Each structure stands twice: as C-alpha cells, then as structure tokens.
Short mmCIF file of C-alpha atoms in Angstrom, two decimals:
data_model
loop_
_atom_site.label_atom_id
_atom_site.label_comp_id
_atom_site.label_asym_id
_atom_site.label_seq_id
_atom_site.Cartn_x
_atom_site.Cartn_y
_atom_site.Cartn_z
CA MET A 1 32.41 12.62 7.00
CA VAL A 2 33.34 15.72 9.34
CA ARG A 3 30.57 17.98 10.07
CA GLY A 4 30.89 20.85 8.03
CA GLU A 5 32.67 19.23 4.47
CA ASP A 6 29.50 18.69 2.90
CA PRO A 7 28.52 21.66 1.01
CA ASP A 8 24.98 20.50 1.65
CA HIS A 9 25.40 20.53 5.22
CA ASP A 10 22.24 22.60 6.19
CA ILE A 11 19.94 19.70 4.16
CA VAL A 12 22.14 16.89 5.94
CA GLN A 13 20.71 18.49 9.13
CA LEU A 14 17.01 18.55 7.89
CA ILE A 15 17.74 14.68 7.13
CA HIS A 16 18.90 14.15 10.51
CA ARG A 17 15.89 15.63 12.09
CA GLY A 18 13.46 13.85 9.99
CA GLU A 19 12.44 17.27 7.92
CA LEU A 20 12.07 14.96 4.68
CA CYS A 21 10.16 16.97 2.72
CA ALA A 22 12.20 20.05 3.60
CA ALA A 23 15.03 18.42 2.56
CA LEU A 24 13.47 17.12 -0.81
CA THR A 25 12.61 20.89 -1.36
CA SER A 26 16.22 22.29 -0.75
CA LEU A 27 17.64 19.37 -2.85
CA MET A 28 15.50 19.96 -5.54
CA GLN A 29 16.28 23.98 -5.54
CA ARG A 30 20.05 23.59 -5.44
CA HIS A 31 20.24 20.45 -7.59
CA GLY A 32 17.27 20.34 -9.98
CA THR A 33 18.83 22.21 -12.98
CA ALA A 34 22.15 20.34 -12.55
CA VAL A 35 20.86 17.09 -12.68
CA TYR A 36 18.43 17.73 -15.53
CA ARG A 37 21.40 19.19 -17.58
CA TYR A 38 23.12 15.70 -16.88
CA CYS A 39 19.77 13.67 -17.70
CA ARG A 40 19.43 15.52 -21.53
CA GLU A 41 23.17 15.21 -22.05
CA GLU A 42 22.86 11.54 -20.90
CA LEU A 43 19.53 10.52 -22.98
CA HIS A 44 19.33 13.17 -25.72
CA ASP A 45 15.44 13.09 -25.50
CA ARG A 46 13.95 15.73 -23.65
CA THR A 47 10.66 13.89 -22.76
CA LEU A 48 12.54 10.70 -21.63
CA ALA A 49 15.03 13.21 -19.29
CA ASP A 50 11.77 15.18 -17.86
CA ASP A 51 10.49 12.13 -16.52
CA VAL A 52 13.99 10.15 -15.26
CA HIS A 53 14.44 13.41 -13.97
CA GLN A 54 11.36 13.30 -11.75
CA GLN A 55 12.22 9.94 -10.93
CA ILE A 56 15.57 10.64 -9.48
CA PHE A 57 14.07 13.11 -7.13
CA ILE A 58 11.30 10.98 -6.21
CA GLN A 59 13.41 7.90 -5.57
CA ALA A 60 16.15 10.67 -3.49
CA HIS A 61 13.04 11.51 -0.88
CA ARG A 62 12.47 7.70 -0.37
CA ASP A 63 16.02 6.77 0.05
CA LEU A 64 16.89 10.35 2.40
CA GLY A 65 16.52 8.54 5.48
CA ARG A 66 19.04 5.85 4.47
CA PHE A 67 21.35 8.63 3.73
CA GLY A 68 24.69 7.83 5.77
CA GLY A 69 26.96 10.48 5.25
CA ARG A 70 29.38 8.50 3.24
CA SER A 71 29.77 10.77 0.40
CA THR A 72 28.26 14.30 0.21
CA LEU A 73 24.59 14.88 -0.79
CA ARG A 74 25.45 16.00 -4.08
CA THR A 75 27.16 12.63 -4.90
CA TRP A 76 25.09 10.56 -3.35
CA LEU A 77 22.11 12.38 -5.48
CA PHE A 78 23.92 11.77 -8.78
CA ALA A 79 25.07 8.03 -7.97
CA ILE A 80 21.13 7.72 -8.05
CA ALA A 81 20.70 9.79 -11.09
CA ARG A 82 23.22 7.68 -13.01
CA HIS A 83 21.44 4.60 -12.22
CA ARG A 84 18.25 5.91 -13.29
CA VAL A 85 19.38 7.07 -16.12
CA LEU A 86 21.31 3.76 -17.13
CA ASP A 87 18.15 2.03 -16.64
CA ALA A 88 16.07 4.49 -19.10
CA ALA A 89 18.71 4.19 -21.87
CA LYS A 90 18.95 0.29 -21.32
CA SER A 91 15.04 0.17 -21.48
CA ARG A 92 15.48 2.47 -24.72
CA ARG A 93 17.55 0.20 -26.55
CA ARG A 94 15.72 -2.61 -26.10
CA ALA A 95 12.63 -0.71 -27.04
CA GLN A 96 14.39 0.51 -30.06
CA ALA A 97 16.50 -2.48 -30.93
CA HIS A 98 14.74 -2.82 -34.48
CA ILE A 99 15.21 0.62 -35.40
CA GLU A 100 18.40 0.96 -37.67
CA GLU A 101 20.69 3.96 -36.44
CA ASP A 102 20.24 6.98 -38.36
CA GLU A 103 23.81 7.07 -40.57
CA ALA A 104 23.18 10.57 -40.92
CA ALA A 105 24.18 11.54 -37.84
CA ASP A 106 27.58 10.43 -38.75
CA ALA A 107 27.95 12.88 -41.64
CA VAL A 108 30.99 14.90 -41.27
CA ASP A 109 30.21 18.63 -40.31
CA PRO A 110 31.12 20.98 -43.10
CA THR A 111 34.87 22.05 -42.55
CA PRO A 112 35.23 25.77 -41.45
CA PRO A 113 37.25 27.75 -43.99
CA PRO A 114 41.05 27.35 -43.82
CA GLY A 115 42.29 29.82 -41.11
CA GLU A 116 39.17 30.02 -39.34
CA ARG A 117 39.02 28.67 -35.76
CA LEU A 118 36.22 26.45 -34.60
CA ASP A 119 33.89 28.36 -32.97
CA ASP A 120 32.29 27.51 -29.37
CA ALA A 121 28.40 26.41 -31.13
CA ARG A 122 29.88 24.13 -33.66
CA LEU A 123 32.35 22.57 -31.33
CA GLN A 124 29.54 22.22 -28.74
CA LEU A 125 27.62 20.20 -31.73
CA ALA A 126 30.48 18.29 -32.33
CA MET A 127 31.14 17.01 -29.00
CA ILE A 128 27.48 16.17 -28.38
CA ARG A 129 27.95 13.59 -31.48
CA CYS A 130 31.24 12.30 -30.43
CA LEU A 131 30.18 11.93 -26.56
CA HIS A 132 27.19 9.91 -28.08
CA LYS A 133 29.93 7.53 -29.70
CA LEU A 134 31.82 6.89 -26.51
CA GLY A 135 31.21 4.26 -24.39
CA GLU A 136 28.68 4.86 -21.20
CA HIS A 137 31.57 4.37 -18.89
CA ALA A 138 33.89 6.92 -20.62
CA ARG A 139 31.21 9.20 -21.24
CA GLY A 140 29.45 9.56 -18.02
CA ALA A 141 32.56 9.84 -16.14
CA LEU A 142 33.65 12.64 -18.59
CA VAL A 143 30.11 14.63 -18.27
CA LEU A 144 30.17 14.18 -14.25
CA ARG A 145 33.59 15.23 -13.88
CA TYR A 146 33.50 18.36 -16.13
CA GLN A 147 29.96 18.97 -16.48
CA GLN A 148 29.03 18.68 -13.24
CA GLY A 149 32.52 19.39 -11.65
CA LEU A 150 32.84 16.19 -9.37
CA THR A 151 35.98 15.11 -8.20
CA PHE A 152 37.36 11.43 -9.02
CA ASP A 153 36.91 10.90 -5.33
CA ASP A 154 33.25 11.57 -5.82
CA LEU A 155 33.32 9.44 -9.13
CA ALA A 156 35.03 6.48 -7.40
CA VAL A 157 31.75 6.43 -4.90
CA ILE A 158 29.33 6.68 -7.70
CA TYR A 159 31.14 4.02 -10.15
CA GLY A 160 32.17 1.87 -7.36
CA GLU A 161 35.93 2.07 -8.70
CA LYS A 162 39.14 3.21 -7.51
CA PRO A 163 39.66 7.24 -8.26
CA GLY A 164 43.18 6.30 -10.06
CA THR A 165 40.89 4.34 -12.61
CA LEU A 166 38.63 6.79 -13.30
CA GLN A 167 41.15 9.14 -13.44
CA ALA A 168 42.96 7.13 -16.07
CA ARG A 169 39.79 6.62 -17.79
CA VAL A 170 39.15 10.34 -18.55
CA MET A 171 42.57 11.00 -19.05
CA ARG A 172 42.04 8.33 -22.20
CA SER A 173 38.93 9.76 -23.30
CA LEU A 174 39.89 13.13 -23.69
CA PRO A 175 42.10 12.76 -26.56
CA ALA A 176 39.79 9.90 -28.25
CA LEU A 177 37.03 12.98 -28.05
CA ARG A 178 39.57 15.35 -29.43
CA ARG A 179 40.01 13.26 -32.23
CA CYS A 180 36.40 12.50 -33.11
CA ILE A 181 35.51 16.34 -33.01
CA GLU A 182 38.63 17.28 -35.18
CA ALA A 183 37.39 14.07 -37.56
CA ARG A 184 33.89 15.43 -37.92
CA THR A 185 34.89 19.13 -38.05
CA GLY A 186 38.00 18.95 -40.28
CA ALA A 187 39.30 21.58 -37.80
CA ARG A 188 42.37 21.00 -35.41
CA LEU A 189 41.67 22.11 -31.55
CA MET B 1 46.79 17.77 -21.25
CA THR B 2 46.75 19.27 -24.31
CA GLY B 3 45.56 23.02 -25.53
CA GLY B 4 43.25 21.19 -27.40
CA ASP B 5 42.09 19.34 -24.37
CA ASP B 6 41.56 22.17 -22.54
CA ARG B 7 39.27 23.67 -24.76
CA ILE B 8 37.18 20.62 -24.65
CA THR B 9 36.61 20.25 -20.88
CA ARG B 10 35.80 23.76 -20.88
CA ALA B 11 33.38 23.08 -23.66
CA LEU B 12 32.13 20.08 -21.05
CA ALA B 13 31.62 22.45 -18.37
CA GLN B 14 29.20 24.26 -20.80
CA LEU B 15 27.29 21.29 -22.01
CA GLY B 16 23.60 21.73 -21.90
CA ALA B 17 23.71 24.84 -20.25
CA GLU B 18 20.99 26.12 -22.30
CA HIS B 19 18.39 23.51 -20.50
CA GLU B 20 16.15 24.15 -17.94
CA PRO B 21 13.71 22.03 -16.08
CA PRO B 22 9.99 21.94 -17.17
CA ALA B 23 8.14 24.48 -15.22
CA GLY B 24 5.99 22.65 -12.40
CA TRP B 25 7.98 19.96 -12.26
CA GLU B 26 9.08 20.30 -8.31
CA ASP B 27 5.43 20.81 -7.80
CA ARG B 28 4.91 17.14 -9.61
CA VAL B 29 7.76 15.43 -7.58
CA LEU B 30 5.99 16.81 -4.31
CA ALA B 31 2.40 15.51 -5.52
CA ALA B 32 4.07 12.12 -6.43
CA ILE B 33 5.63 11.51 -2.99
CA GLU B 34 2.56 12.39 -1.07
CA ASP B 35 0.12 9.80 -2.93
CA PRO B 36 2.70 7.06 -3.92
CA PRO B 37 1.75 4.82 -6.89
CA GLU B 38 3.04 1.82 -4.88
CA ARG B 39 0.98 -0.70 -3.62
CA ARG B 40 0.12 -0.64 -0.12
CA ARG B 41 1.39 -3.46 1.84
CA TRP B 42 -1.80 -5.17 2.29
CA TRP B 43 -0.01 -8.03 4.29
CA PHE B 44 0.33 -5.99 7.23
CA ALA B 45 -3.21 -6.52 7.78
CA ILE B 46 -3.21 -10.28 8.19
CA PRO B 47 -1.95 -9.77 12.03
CA LEU B 48 -4.52 -7.34 12.80
CA ALA B 49 -7.26 -9.31 10.89
CA ALA B 50 -6.51 -12.23 13.11
CA MET B 51 -6.38 -10.29 16.16
CA VAL B 52 -9.71 -9.42 15.62
CA VAL B 53 -10.91 -12.87 14.74
CA ALA B 54 -9.05 -14.11 17.74
CA ALA B 55 -10.93 -11.65 20.03
CA VAL B 56 -14.35 -12.16 18.67
CA LEU B 57 -13.62 -16.16 19.11
CA ILE B 58 -12.95 -15.33 22.69
CA VAL B 59 -15.48 -13.15 23.50
CA LEU B 60 -18.09 -15.78 22.11
CA HIS B 61 -16.48 -18.46 23.87
CA LEU B 62 -16.47 -16.80 27.34
CA ALA B 63 -19.94 -15.37 26.84
CA PRO B 64 -22.36 -16.84 29.47
CA LYS B 65 -24.52 -19.62 27.57
CA PRO B 66 -27.95 -19.61 28.48
CA ASP B 67 -29.21 -22.61 30.65
CA ALA B 68 -31.25 -25.08 28.64
CA LEU B 69 -34.80 -24.54 28.75
CA ALA B 70 -36.62 -26.45 31.44
CA LEU B 71 -40.41 -26.81 31.54
CA VAL B 72 -42.01 -27.78 34.86
CA VAL B 73 -45.85 -28.23 35.11
CA GLU B 74 -47.39 -29.22 38.61
CA ARG B 75 -51.24 -29.33 39.56
CA GLY B 76 -52.12 -26.09 40.86
CA PRO B 77 -52.90 -25.49 44.59
CA GLY B 78 -55.67 -27.50 46.01
CA ALA B 79 -55.61 -30.26 43.80
CA ALA B 80 -56.97 -33.63 44.94
CA ARG B 81 -55.13 -36.46 44.29
CA LEU B 82 -56.55 -38.55 42.16
CA ARG B 83 -57.09 -42.46 42.82
CA GLY B 84 -56.11 -44.91 40.51
CA GLY B 85 -55.62 -44.37 36.67
CA GLY B 86 -51.90 -43.88 36.69
CA ALA B 87 -51.22 -41.53 34.44
CA ALA B 88 -49.09 -42.83 31.60
CA ALA B 89 -45.11 -42.20 31.54
CA GLY B 90 -44.04 -38.37 31.30
CA ARG B 91 -47.97 -37.11 31.38
CA LEU B 92 -49.33 -35.10 34.06
CA VAL B 93 -53.05 -36.08 35.36
CA VAL B 94 -55.02 -33.70 37.06
CA ALA B 95 -58.96 -33.58 37.36
CA HIS B 96 -61.20 -31.25 35.16
CA GLY B 97 -61.56 -27.94 36.50
CA GLU B 98 -58.52 -28.30 38.35
CA SER B 99 -55.52 -25.63 37.68
CA ILE B 100 -52.31 -26.64 36.42
CA HIS B 101 -48.96 -24.36 37.15
CA ALA B 102 -46.22 -24.22 34.83
CA VAL B 103 -42.99 -22.68 34.96
CA VAL B 104 -40.17 -21.88 32.59
CA ARG B 105 -36.74 -21.71 33.39
CA GLY B 106 -33.28 -21.28 31.18
CA GLY B 107 -33.60 -20.79 27.57
CA ASP B 108 -32.77 -18.01 25.21
CA ARG B 109 -34.16 -14.45 25.36
CA HIS B 110 -37.55 -14.74 24.05
CA ARG B 111 -39.63 -17.54 25.58
CA ALA B 112 -43.36 -18.34 25.85
CA ILE B 113 -46.02 -20.74 27.33
CA TRP B 114 -48.63 -21.98 24.33
CA VAL B 115 -51.29 -24.70 25.82
CA TYR B 116 -53.40 -26.71 23.06
CA ARG B 117 -56.08 -29.08 23.83
CA ASP B 118 -55.71 -32.41 21.93
CA GLY B 119 -53.37 -31.35 19.52
CA ALA B 120 -55.61 -28.71 18.18
CA ASP B 121 -57.04 -25.91 19.58
CA LEU B 122 -54.96 -23.13 21.53
CA VAL B 123 -56.60 -22.58 24.88
CA ALA B 124 -54.16 -20.49 26.18
CA ARG B 125 -50.71 -18.59 25.61
CA CYS B 126 -48.25 -16.51 27.99
CA PRO B 127 -47.54 -13.83 27.24
CA GLY B 128 -51.19 -13.01 26.62
CA ALA B 129 -52.97 -15.00 29.42
CA PRO B 130 -54.39 -13.20 32.52
CA ALA B 131 -52.13 -15.20 34.67
CA CYS B 132 -49.21 -14.91 32.84
CA ARG B 133 -46.18 -13.63 34.59
CA SER B 134 -42.55 -13.24 33.67
CA SER B 135 -39.99 -12.28 36.40
CA GLY B 136 -37.20 -12.35 34.10
CA GLU B 137 -35.65 -15.83 35.28
CA GLU B 138 -39.28 -17.73 35.28
CA LEU B 139 -41.86 -17.62 33.23
CA THR B 140 -45.53 -18.96 34.71
CA LEU B 141 -48.60 -19.86 33.83
CA ASP B 142 -51.32 -20.49 36.08
CA LEU B 143 -54.33 -22.29 34.07
CA THR B 144 -57.65 -23.81 34.96
CA LEU B 145 -58.41 -26.84 32.84
CA PRO B 146 -62.27 -27.00 32.93
CA ILE B 147 -62.69 -29.45 29.63
CA ILE B 148 -61.81 -32.79 29.68
CA GLY B 149 -59.05 -34.00 27.34
CA THR B 150 -55.31 -33.88 26.61
CA TYR B 151 -53.29 -31.22 26.46
CA GLN B 152 -50.28 -29.82 25.48
CA VAL B 153 -48.33 -27.47 27.31
CA ILE B 154 -45.42 -26.26 25.17
CA ALA B 155 -42.47 -23.90 26.35
CA TRP B 156 -40.87 -22.25 23.56
CA SER B 157 -37.26 -20.32 23.90
CA SER B 158 -35.70 -18.57 20.90
CA GLN B 159 -32.94 -15.57 20.36
CA ALA B 160 -35.11 -14.13 18.15
CA ALA B 161 -38.92 -13.31 18.53
CA LEU B 162 -41.15 -15.91 18.52
CA PRO B 163 -44.18 -16.21 16.08
CA VAL B 164 -47.60 -15.11 17.02
CA PRO B 165 -49.18 -18.70 17.43
CA SER B 166 -52.09 -18.86 15.19
CA GLY B 167 -54.36 -20.85 17.03
CA ALA B 168 -53.91 -24.25 15.47
CA TYR B 169 -51.33 -26.59 16.93
CA ASP B 170 -49.71 -28.33 13.62
CA PRO B 171 -48.98 -24.72 11.94
CA ASP B 172 -47.89 -23.11 14.83
CA VAL B 173 -45.57 -25.90 16.05
CA ALA B 174 -44.30 -25.51 12.10
CA ALA B 175 -43.88 -22.21 12.59
CA ALA B 176 -41.83 -22.06 15.86
CA THR B 177 -39.82 -24.92 14.61
CA ALA B 178 -38.82 -23.13 11.41
CA ALA B 179 -37.82 -20.13 13.59
CA GLU B 180 -35.12 -22.55 15.13
CA ALA B 181 -37.08 -21.97 18.67
CA THR B 182 -36.31 -25.04 20.93
CA GLN B 183 -39.31 -26.54 22.91
CA ALA B 184 -40.21 -28.29 26.09
CA LEU B 185 -43.40 -30.55 26.19
CA GLN B 186 -45.45 -32.08 28.85
CA VAL B 187 -48.70 -33.37 28.14
CA VAL B 188 -51.72 -33.01 30.88
CA GLU B 189 -54.35 -35.61 30.69
CA VAL B 190 -57.38 -33.95 32.44
CA GLN B 191 -60.15 -36.35 33.52
#
C-alpha cells in the first residue's frame, strides 16, 4: 500500500516503530465505537457484544506486529471483528440449540394509517428484525458496507472473495430486505 | 437502486447509532494485554534447565578429587630394632616406652587420628593430643606407648565434621562409620 493511502497512517507508523500499546490506544479511540456498534448489530446481545468487543482489540494488539499493510488498518481490524463475531454467534447457537425460537418476533408490526409514511424509528425496528432473518453472508456484507462504510475492495479482503461477488450479494440483499420490511410494516418504502 | 433501497441504505448507515461502548472498556483491554491469561510457555525453561544441569555435572566432574586417605605409622626416632619375633603381616612392632610417628595424608576436609589400646580404650586423639600437628596436607601424631599391648591407630577422613570420640573403641568406630567417614588402620604391637 502506498504511504498516505491508509487513513490511519499515523497508527501504522506507531506499529512500525514497535509502539504497540500506543498504536492500540489510538486504534481504540478511533474505531472503538464503530466496532462496538457492529458487534451490537451482529449479535443483538449487549453483554455478549461487550465481551466480544474487548476481545477484538485484545486480539488486535496481539496481531499488530503482523499487520502487513495489504489493506487499510481499519479493514484489518474489521476482519478480526467479523471472525470474532462469527465465533461468538456460533457458540451461542450451539448453547441455545434447544431453545425454541420466539415466534412473537415474527409478528407483523402494526400497519400505519393509510397515507402515513413509515417513520424512521419503525423502519429501524423492522430493519433490525429483517436483517436477523438474512443469512450471515448477506447481513454481514450489508452492515459492513453501509453501517461501516467499507468499500467492496475492503469487503473482499475481509471475506476472501472477489469485490464483484460481494457487490452482487449486496445488490441482491437490498431488495430482499426491503420486501421483508414492507411485509412486516405493511408500508411501501 | 430504487428510492426504497436508498432509504434502507440510509437507515443502515444509522444502524446502532445509539449504542456506545461501556465505560472503562479501553482500560480493561489495556489491563488484559498487560497480564495475558495465556499460559506461560513453560517449555522454554527446558533448554535452560538442561544447560544448568550440564554445567553442574561439568563442575562436579572437573572438581579436584581428594587423594585417597593414607596412614603411615613409623617407629619414632631413636627406636631400637627388635631382635627376632617378627611382627605379623601389617603390624608394626615397637618396644614399650618407645614412640610412634603417625602421618595421615590425603582424604577429605576433616581428618583425625584415634589410638586405642587392645580394642578398648582411647589413649590419644589428634586433634586433641599435645603432639598433634596439622600442616594442611598432613596430620601427624607422635605418641609414646608405655604400656604393652595391641594398639589400633585409626585415621579417619570425612567431608563433614567427625563425631567426637567417647573413649571406647566399639561405639566410636560405629559412630564414625555411621557418619560415612573413611578409615585407615594400622595395628601396633607394643612389646
């Protein structure tokens, strides 16, 4: 990567100088909240998200010395975050395999009065539930692309897939998400 | 992308905007990296331990070993040669009233000479006797034997301090032997 392309170039310099604690501190200050919000949306469990969030940065510190600059530092960090989130979700599924799904979660939200536009709050609520119904590949790509603003090239590094594949996946997922939201709310977006 | 999709992507961008990390999380991360729970790689100590063991073995092997304990008992100066009546093998024969000169060489750090008569009573011990001398390499005792009898001149050597003799042959020998002292014996016949 050409010097100056990484928005976190200053942190990369700290890594190259071996100042890993300082690099970690800057990483946490700059990206801690974004990573946390990603964990909360992916896991829908505050306690679990709190724990995974910390584990991500502990692992980041451990791996900082091996950051090779093949992606931006932020992309590298979210790659760690995705793996940690997937592991946590898998462990939780195994632990809760005997628990029946709450069917009430699938209940349709009250339809707004005719002519009333779906407000943002209800849209968010419906979107969260519909995201949960998407497969991890689609959901993760949507969240990283639009919540975190990562490019398809960044996603390609994280997923180990081609940018075009990921773009196609996202483009297919958006209409599916919209249809789910409209079905839940009875409103048209 | 449709207008509805645009609204969804905008909503996605605001996803979780109300969430903030818990207070103090950065300090907890820093504390965790300072004291990682991972196990210490104990096996790194194996080569070091092997080196220490090897060094100890080399030191022990190269350390100078003490010479074997040697006791020489001779008749003192001025002693007359006895006619006839040869001594039994290994026994020194002296006339009563004559002196003997006992020399101990080699052995460990702690050395002593104990002289008993007839396998019973202690008649002299060195260190302790007036004519006992220690020069570092040698321990010598000059002793006059006025009473006829069979004398046991025993040299002892030990790395640890030798037990104090009680004055009786059997228990003194038992105590020194139990203390793992090595011994050299010369029997002297006083006629």
